[in-house]
Coordinates of C-alpha atoms and ligand atoms in Angstrom, one line a residue:
M157 CA 95.5 110.6 75.9
P158 CA 96.0 109.1 79.3
A159 CA 97.7 111.2 81.9
I160 CA 98.6 109.0 84.8
V161 CA 99.7 110.0 88.2
L162 CA 102.0 107.6 90.1
V163 CA 102.0 108.3 93.8
G164 CA 103.5 106.8 96.9
A165 CA 100.7 105.3 99.1
Q166 CA 102.7 105.1 102.4
W167 CA 105.7 107.0 103.9
G168 CA 107.9 106.9 100.8
D169 CA 110.3 104.3 99.3
E170 CA 107.5 102.1 98.1
G171 CA 109.3 101.3 94.9
K172 CA 108.1 104.2 92.8
G173 CA 111.3 104.3 90.9
K174 CA 111.1 100.7 89.9
V175 CA 107.4 101.0 88.8
T176 CA 107.9 104.3 87.0
D177 CA 110.9 102.8 85.1
M178 CA 108.8 99.7 84.3
L179 CA 105.7 101.7 83.1
A180 CA 107.9 104.2 81.3
E181 CA 108.4 101.8 78.4
G182 CA 104.8 102.5 77.4
V183 CA 104.6 106.2 77.9
D184 CA 106.0 109.3 76.1
L185 CA 106.8 111.7 78.9
V186 CA 107.7 111.2 82.6
V187 CA 107.2 114.3 84.8
R188 CA 108.5 114.6 88.4
Y189 CA 106.1 117.1 90.1
Q190 CA 107.4 117.9 93.7
G191 CA 110.1 117.3 96.3
G192 CA 113.8 117.5 95.8
S193 CA 116.9 115.6 96.5
N194 CA 115.4 114.2 99.7
A195 CA 114.0 111.6 97.3
G196 CA 116.0 108.5 96.4
H197 CA 114.7 106.2 93.7
T198 CA 116.6 103.0 92.9
V199 CA 116.1 101.5 89.5
V200 CA 117.7 98.2 88.4
V201 CA 118.2 97.5 84.7
D202 CA 120.0 94.4 83.7
N203 CA 122.6 94.2 86.4
E204 CA 123.1 98.0 86.7
E205 CA 121.7 99.9 89.6
Y206 CA 120.8 103.6 89.2
K207 CA 120.1 105.9 92.2
L208 CA 118.0 108.9 91.1
H209 CA 117.2 111.9 93.3
L210 CA 115.9 114.6 91.0
I211 CA 115.8 113.2 87.5
P212 CA 112.6 111.3 86.6
S213 CA 112.9 107.5 86.6
G214 CA 112.1 107.4 82.8
I215 CA 115.6 108.7 81.9
L216 CA 116.9 105.2 81.3
Y217 CA 114.9 105.1 78.0
E218 CA 116.5 107.2 75.3
D219 CA 113.2 108.3 73.7
K220 CA 111.3 109.5 76.7
I221 CA 111.0 113.2 77.5
C222 CA 111.8 113.6 81.2
I223 CA 110.7 116.7 83.0
I224 CA 111.6 118.2 86.3
G225 CA 108.4 120.2 87.0
D226 CA 107.5 123.6 88.6
D227 CA 107.1 122.5 92.2
V228 CA 110.3 120.6 92.5
V229 CA 113.1 122.3 94.6
I230 CA 116.4 121.8 92.9
D231 CA 119.8 121.6 94.5
P232 CA 121.8 122.4 91.3
A233 CA 125.0 120.8 92.6
T234 CA 123.2 117.5 93.2
L235 CA 121.4 117.8 89.8
I236 CA 124.6 118.4 87.9
K237 CA 126.3 115.5 89.7
E238 CA 123.4 113.3 88.8
I239 CA 123.5 114.4 85.1
E240 CA 127.3 113.8 85.0
N241 CA 127.0 110.3 86.7
L242 CA 124.3 109.2 84.2
K243 CA 126.3 110.5 81.2
A244 CA 129.4 108.7 82.4
R245 CA 127.3 105.5 82.4
G246 CA 126.2 106.1 78.8
V247 CA 122.7 107.4 79.6
S248 CA 121.5 110.2 77.2
L249 CA 120.3 113.4 78.9
S250 CA 119.2 115.1 75.7
N251 CA 115.5 114.6 76.6
L252 CA 115.7 116.2 80.0
R253 CA 113.7 119.4 80.5
I254 CA 113.8 121.6 83.7
S255 CA 111.1 124.1 84.7
G256 CA 112.4 127.7 85.1
N257 CA 109.8 128.0 87.9
A258 CA 111.4 125.4 90.0
H259 CA 112.9 126.9 93.2
L260 CA 116.6 126.5 94.1
V261 CA 117.9 124.9 97.2
M262 CA 120.5 127.3 98.4
P263 CA 123.5 126.5 100.7
Y264 CA 121.9 128.3 103.6
H265 CA 118.8 126.1 103.3
K266 CA 120.9 123.0 103.9
T267 CA 122.7 124.6 106.9
L268 CA 119.4 125.8 108.4
D269 CA 117.8 122.4 107.9
Q270 CA 120.5 120.9 110.1
Y271 CA 120.5 123.6 112.8
E272 CA 116.7 123.6 113.0
E273 CA 116.6 119.9 113.5
G274 CA 119.2 120.3 116.3
L275 CA 117.1 123.0 117.9
K276 CA 114.0 120.8 118.0
G277 CA 115.8 118.2 120.2
K278 CA 113.4 115.3 120.9
H279 CA 110.8 116.9 118.6
K280 CA 113.1 116.6 115.6
L281 CA 111.6 115.2 112.4
G282 CA 114.6 113.2 111.2
T283 CA 114.8 115.1 107.9
T284 CA 117.2 114.1 105.1
G285 CA 119.1 117.3 105.8
R286 CA 118.9 118.3 102.1
G287 CA 117.5 121.8 102.8
I288 CA 114.0 120.8 101.5
G289 CA 111.9 122.4 104.3
P290 CA 113.8 125.8 104.3
A291 CA 113.6 126.0 100.5
Y292 CA 109.8 125.5 100.4
V293 CA 109.5 128.0 103.3
D294 CA 111.3 130.6 101.2
K295 CA 109.1 129.8 98.3
M296 CA 106.0 130.5 100.3
A297 CA 107.5 133.5 102.0
R298 CA 108.3 134.8 98.5
T299 CA 112.0 135.1 99.2
G300 CA 113.1 132.1 97.2
L301 CA 115.2 132.1 94.0
R302 CA 114.1 130.1 91.0
V303 CA 116.0 128.3 88.2
S304 CA 115.0 131.2 85.8
D305 CA 116.8 133.7 88.1
L306 CA 120.1 132.0 87.3
F307 CA 120.1 133.8 84.0
D308 CA 119.7 137.3 85.3
R309 CA 122.6 138.1 87.5
E310 CA 121.4 141.6 88.6
E311 CA 118.0 140.2 89.8
F312 CA 119.7 137.2 91.4
E313 CA 122.3 139.3 93.2
G314 CA 119.7 141.8 94.4
R315 CA 117.2 139.2 95.8
L316 CA 120.0 137.0 97.2
G317 CA 121.5 140.0 99.0
H318 CA 118.1 140.8 100.6
S319 CA 117.5 137.2 101.6
L320 CA 121.0 136.7 103.0
K321 CA 120.5 139.7 105.4
Y322 CA 117.9 137.6 107.2
K323 CA 119.6 134.3 106.9
N324 CA 122.9 135.5 108.2
L325 CA 121.2 137.2 111.1
I326 CA 119.6 133.9 112.1
L327 CA 122.7 131.9 111.4
R328 CA 125.1 134.2 113.2
E329 CA 122.9 135.4 116.1
I330 CA 121.1 132.2 116.9
F331 CA 123.3 129.4 115.7
K332 CA 126.7 131.2 116.0
D333 CA 127.5 130.1 112.5
K334 CA 129.8 132.2 110.2
G335 CA 127.0 132.7 107.7
F336 CA 127.4 133.1 103.9
E337 CA 128.9 135.6 101.5
A338 CA 126.7 136.7 98.6
D339 CA 129.5 137.0 96.0
A340 CA 130.7 133.4 96.5
I341 CA 127.1 132.0 96.2
C342 CA 126.5 134.2 93.1
D343 CA 129.6 132.8 91.4
E344 CA 128.9 129.3 92.3
Y345 CA 125.2 129.4 91.2
F346 CA 125.9 131.3 88.0
A347 CA 128.3 128.5 87.0
Y348 CA 125.5 126.0 87.8
G349 CA 123.1 128.0 85.6
Q350 CA 125.4 127.8 82.6
A351 CA 125.8 124.0 83.2
I352 CA 122.0 123.4 83.1
K353 CA 120.8 126.2 80.8
Q354 CA 120.4 123.9 77.8
Y355 CA 117.7 121.9 79.7
V356 CA 115.6 124.8 81.1
G357 CA 112.3 125.6 79.5
D358 CA 108.6 126.1 79.8
T359 CA 107.7 122.6 80.9
S360 CA 104.0 123.2 81.5
L361 CA 103.8 124.2 77.8
I362 CA 105.7 121.0 76.7
I363 CA 103.2 118.9 78.8
H364 CA 100.2 120.9 77.4
N365 CA 101.4 120.3 73.8
A366 CA 102.0 116.6 74.5
L367 CA 98.5 116.2 75.8
R368 CA 97.1 117.8 72.7
E369 CA 99.1 115.4 70.6
E370 CA 97.6 112.5 72.6
K371 CA 100.9 111.5 74.1
I372 CA 100.9 109.3 77.2
I373 CA 102.3 111.1 80.3
L374 CA 103.3 109.6 83.6
F375 CA 103.5 112.1 86.5
E376 CA 105.9 110.7 89.1
G377 CA 105.5 111.7 92.7
A378 CA 108.3 111.6 95.2
Q379 CA 107.9 110.7 98.9
G380 CA 104.5 109.4 99.8
T381 CA 100.9 110.3 100.8
L382 CA 101.6 110.1 104.6
L383 CA 104.5 112.5 104.1
D384 CA 102.3 115.1 102.4
V385 CA 102.4 118.4 104.3
T386 CA 98.6 118.7 104.5
H387 CA 97.4 115.1 104.4
G388 CA 100.3 113.3 106.0
T389 CA 101.2 112.6 109.6
Y390 CA 101.9 116.3 110.4
P391 CA 104.3 117.5 111.7
Y392 CA 106.3 114.4 110.7
V393 CA 106.1 115.1 107.0
T394 CA 108.0 116.7 104.2
S395 CA 107.2 120.2 103.0
S396 CA 105.5 119.5 99.6
H397 CA 102.5 117.8 98.2
P398 CA 103.3 114.2 97.1
V399 CA 99.5 113.4 96.8
A400 CA 98.0 113.1 93.3
G401 CA 96.5 116.5 93.5
G402 CA 100.0 117.9 93.8
A403 CA 100.6 116.8 90.2
C404 CA 98.3 119.6 88.9
V405 CA 100.1 122.4 90.7
G406 CA 103.5 120.8 90.5
A407 CA 103.4 120.2 86.7
G408 CA 101.1 123.0 85.6
I409 CA 98.1 121.1 84.4
G410 CA 94.4 121.3 85.2
P411 CA 92.7 118.5 87.2
T412 CA 90.5 117.6 84.1
K413 CA 93.6 116.4 82.4
I414 CA 94.3 113.5 84.8
D415 CA 92.8 110.2 83.8
R416 CA 94.1 107.7 86.3
V417 CA 96.0 107.5 89.6
L418 CA 98.2 104.6 90.4
G419 CA 99.2 104.2 94.1
I420 CA 102.4 102.3 94.9
T421 CA 102.5 100.4 98.2
K422 CA 104.9 97.9 99.7
A423 CA 103.5 94.5 100.8
Y424 CA 104.4 95.8 104.3
T425 CA 105.2 99.2 105.7
T426 CA 108.4 101.2 106.2
R427 CA 109.2 104.7 107.4
V428 CA 112.5 106.6 107.6
G429 CA 112.9 109.4 110.2
E430 CA 110.8 110.2 113.2
G431 CA 107.0 110.1 113.7
P432 CA 104.3 107.6 114.7
F433 CA 104.1 104.2 113.0
P434 CA 101.4 102.1 114.5
T435 CA 102.4 98.7 112.9
E436 CA 106.1 99.1 113.5
L437 CA 107.8 95.8 114.4
Q438 CA 110.7 96.1 116.8
D439 CA 111.3 92.4 116.9
E440 CA 113.0 89.7 114.9
I441 CA 110.3 89.8 112.2
G442 CA 111.0 93.5 111.7
A443 CA 114.7 92.8 111.5
H444 CA 114.1 90.0 109.0
I445 CA 112.0 92.3 106.7
Q446 CA 114.7 95.0 107.0
K447 CA 117.4 92.6 106.0
K448 CA 115.6 90.8 103.3
G449 CA 114.1 94.0 101.9
G450 CA 117.4 95.8 102.0
E451 CA 115.5 98.6 103.9
F452 CA 118.2 101.2 104.1
G453 CA 117.6 104.7 102.7
T454 CA 118.7 105.5 99.1
T455 CA 119.5 109.1 100.0
T456 CA 120.9 108.9 103.6
G457 CA 121.6 105.2 104.1
R458 CA 119.6 105.3 107.3
P459 CA 117.9 102.0 108.3
R460 CA 114.2 102.1 107.5
R461 CA 111.8 101.2 110.3
C462 CA 109.7 98.2 109.2
G463 CA 106.2 96.9 110.1
W464 CA 103.1 95.1 108.9
L465 CA 100.9 96.4 106.2
D466 CA 98.5 99.0 107.6
A467 CA 95.2 98.7 105.7
L468 CA 93.6 101.7 107.4
L469 CA 96.5 103.9 106.2
L470 CA 96.2 102.4 102.7
R471 CA 92.4 102.9 102.4
Y472 CA 93.0 106.5 103.5
S473 CA 95.6 106.8 100.8
V474 CA 93.2 105.4 98.2
R475 CA 90.7 108.1 99.3
I476 CA 93.1 111.1 99.4
N477 CA 94.5 110.4 96.0
G478 CA 91.5 109.0 94.2
M479 CA 93.5 106.0 93.3
S480 CA 92.2 104.0 90.4
A481 CA 94.5 101.0 91.2
L482 CA 97.6 100.1 93.1
A483 CA 100.9 98.4 92.4
M484 CA 102.2 96.3 95.3
T485 CA 105.9 95.9 95.5
K486 CA 108.3 93.7 97.5
L487 CA 105.8 90.8 97.9
D488 CA 108.9 88.5 97.7
V489 CA 110.2 90.0 101.0
L490 CA 107.4 88.2 102.9
D491 CA 108.1 84.8 101.3
E492 CA 109.7 83.2 104.3
L493 CA 107.3 84.3 107.1
D494 CA 105.2 81.7 109.0
T495 CA 102.4 84.2 109.7
I496 CA 101.5 87.5 108.0
K497 CA 99.4 90.2 109.6
I498 CA 97.3 93.0 108.2
C499 CA 96.3 95.9 110.4
V500 CA 92.5 96.5 110.2
G501 CA 91.9 98.7 113.2
Y502 CA 93.5 100.8 115.9
K503 CA 92.6 100.4 119.6
V504 CA 92.7 103.9 121.1
G505 CA 91.9 103.6 124.8
K506 CA 88.6 101.7 125.0
E507 CA 87.6 102.5 121.4
T508 CA 88.6 100.7 118.3
I509 CA 88.7 102.9 115.2
T510 CA 88.7 101.6 111.7
E511 CA 89.4 104.7 109.7
F512 CA 92.9 106.2 109.6
T513 CA 93.6 109.4 111.6
T514 CA 96.3 112.0 111.1
D515 CA 96.1 112.9 114.8
F516 CA 99.6 111.9 115.9
R517 CA 98.7 111.6 119.5
K518 CA 96.2 108.8 118.6
L519 CA 98.6 107.2 116.2
R520 CA 101.3 107.2 118.9
E521 CA 99.0 105.8 121.6
C522 CA 97.0 103.3 119.5
A523 CA 97.5 99.5 119.5
P524 CA 97.0 97.9 116.1
V525 CA 94.3 95.3 115.6
Y526 CA 95.4 92.6 113.2
E527 CA 93.9 90.0 110.9
E528 CA 96.3 87.1 110.7
M529 CA 96.9 84.6 107.9
P530 CA 99.4 81.9 107.3
G531 CA 102.4 82.7 105.2
W532 CA 102.9 81.0 101.8
K533 CA 106.5 80.0 102.4
E534 CA 107.5 79.8 98.7
D535 CA 109.9 81.8 96.6
T536 CA 107.9 84.3 94.5
S537 CA 110.9 86.2 93.1
G538 CA 110.7 84.3 89.8
V539 CA 106.9 84.5 89.3
K540 CA 105.8 86.3 86.1
D541 CA 102.2 85.2 85.9
Y542 CA 99.5 85.7 88.5
R543 CA 98.4 82.1 88.2
D544 CA 101.8 81.0 89.4
L545 CA 101.7 82.9 92.6
P546 CA 101.3 80.7 95.7
Q547 CA 97.6 80.5 96.9
G548 CA 98.5 82.2 100.2
A549 CA 100.0 85.2 98.3
K550 CA 96.8 85.4 96.2
E551 CA 94.7 85.4 99.3
Y552 CA 96.9 88.1 100.9
I553 CA 96.3 90.3 97.9
K554 CA 92.6 89.6 97.8
N555 CA 92.2 90.4 101.5
I556 CA 93.9 93.7 101.0
E557 CA 91.8 94.6 98.0
R558 CA 88.7 93.8 100.0
I559 CA 89.7 96.0 102.9
I560 CA 91.0 99.0 101.0
K561 CA 88.3 98.8 98.4
A562 CA 90.6 99.2 95.4
P563 CA 92.2 96.9 92.9
I564 CA 95.8 95.8 93.0
S565 CA 96.8 95.7 89.3
I566 CA 100.5 95.2 89.5
I567 CA 102.6 93.0 91.8
S568 CA 106.4 93.4 92.1
V569 CA 108.5 90.4 93.3
G570 CA 112.0 91.8 92.8
P571 CA 113.9 95.0 91.9
R572 CA 114.3 94.1 88.2
R573 CA 111.9 95.2 85.4
A574 CA 111.0 91.5 84.6
Q575 CA 110.2 90.7 88.2
T576 CA 106.7 92.1 87.8
V577 CA 103.3 90.4 87.6
I578 CA 100.7 92.4 85.7
L579 CA 97.1 91.5 86.8
R580 CA 95.3 94.2 84.8
K581 CA 96.9 96.4 82.2
F582 CA 97.3 99.9 83.5
V583 CA 99.0 102.0 80.8
Ligands
LIG64 P1 111.1 104.8 95.9 O1 111.7 105.9 96.6 O2 109.7 104.7 96.1 O3 111.5 104.9 94.4 O4 111.8 103.5 96.5 P2 113.3 103.2 96.8 O5 114.0 103.0 95.5 O6 113.8 104.2 97.7 O7 113.2 101.9 97.6 C1 112.7 100.7 97.1 C2 113.8 99.6 97.0 O8 113.3 98.4 96.8 C3 114.9 99.8 95.9 O9 116.1 99.4 96.4 C4 114.3 98.9 94.8 O10 115.4 98.4 94.0 C5 113.8 97.8 95.6 N1 112.6 97.1 95.1 C6 111.6 97.6 94.3 N2 110.6 96.7 94.1 C7 111.0 95.6 94.7 C8 110.5 94.3 94.8 O11 109.4 94.0 94.4 N3 111.2 93.4 95.6 C9 112.4 93.6 96.1 N4 113.0 92.7 96.8 N5 113.0 94.9 96.0 C10 112.3 95.8 95.3
LIG65 P1 111.3 108.9 98.2 O1 110.9 109.7 97.1 C1 111.2 108.2 102.5 C2 111.2 111.8 105.1 C3 112.4 112.0 105.9 C4 111.8 112.7 107.1 C5 110.7 113.6 106.5 C6 111.1 115.0 106.3 O2 112.6 108.2 98.1 O3 110.2 108.0 98.6 P2 112.7 116.2 104.5 O4 114.1 116.0 104.2 O5 111.8 115.9 103.3 O6 112.4 117.5 105.1 O7 112.4 115.1 105.6 O8 110.4 113.0 105.2 N1 111.5 111.6 103.6 C7 111.4 110.5 103.0 N2 111.2 109.2 103.5 N3 111.4 108.4 101.2 C8 111.6 109.7 100.7 O9 111.6 109.9 99.4 C9 111.7 110.8 101.6 N4 111.8 112.1 101.5 C10 111.7 112.6 102.7 O10 113.0 110.8 106.3 O11 111.1 111.8 107.9
LIG66 MG1 113.2 106.3 98.1

């Protein structure tokens, strides 16, 4: 009964959507366990491109149960739009299940997200502006509203009224905003409730029963390890737990139920938003990777910052998540480069460190130390068998495995399902 956690190994956008969709063929359930519509997962099937924000990337198979778990924060307007868009493209939503415990992203969360970023000035995080931080703050402050509250108008109105007193005070007094009216929000959210009611249930119980029936479950993380609020590059992080441990709380299962953890990494590194990025390339190589890799955010369209693969960061990620293996995506993006570099150390002042640090001062100051190797200068986008990869690409993969001390089991050489090289069977 394998329960597998799929987790982003870097700063997000590693290609989790593609790998989840590809692996989903062999599993019974796909469970999204944290984050919200800050996530953007692009899946390409045949010549159709799907952009998913809240719905798990297994939805494109008709027979997979797809669950939005307890620790996800849901913007119901975005969710309903996503459901409608998929339906319009002929995708069945009958196997979607949504946890009643999931918190709601409210209109004031999105407004506050934007004002708070403005207030931070040069210390801004570069959030997606989707209200994610303020929604998780309310969850922890015990002033949040949950999906299950959408079916109890009296309770919803009462708690919303209380919450709005604070929010409106902040919005009107500090930000000179007009604030929000409880009645309008209630009407809007109750209509959302009716639209999603058929999907809402006890998702932890569904997962528990599936595990007892020896079903195969894939837990799909959003964002990435370095964006984790505890283990990431704080404060330049998101407000949830993308790390593999987050799957237990986020889906309502015990740690003894998890069999394997698959990390997803790009063959290089990208980051959207602010924060330190030791291997960032602000030259023509960075521009080439950005262009060839199509490195523009799925959610916000912002250009992604690009750089060399950081093996310190990756080894840290292997450790924090207890990764059993990794999938490396976007190898094809490096095909044309003359030289390829892997970061194996950080020079901080006179000292060279070889273990990753989440101390942003050190990350900001450090100079990366690289191992260099010649590029393979061959098109890999059509390769389906490991034996057909160029020797240089094989050496690149072996070098990384040696440094991070974990096996790379899957190589992705393009956005389509078939553009995948399986080295060792994972599911
Ligand atoms: P996620 O957030 O981790 O699911 O990743 P995104 O979907 O935001 O970003 C990954 C992008 O790379 C998407 O546009 C994918 O279609 C694309 N992609 C995934 N794997 C590969 C690959 O191996 N090669 C190339 N060229 N593109 C890929
Ligand atoms: P997927 O699932 C890349 C980044 C934002 C910002 C920081 C905080 O597609 O990999 P937030 O809106 O979460 O408060 O923003 O986190 N961020 C992501 N970067 N991929 C994502 O998701 C991201 N979700 C949030 O750019 O730096
Ligand atoms: Mg993404």
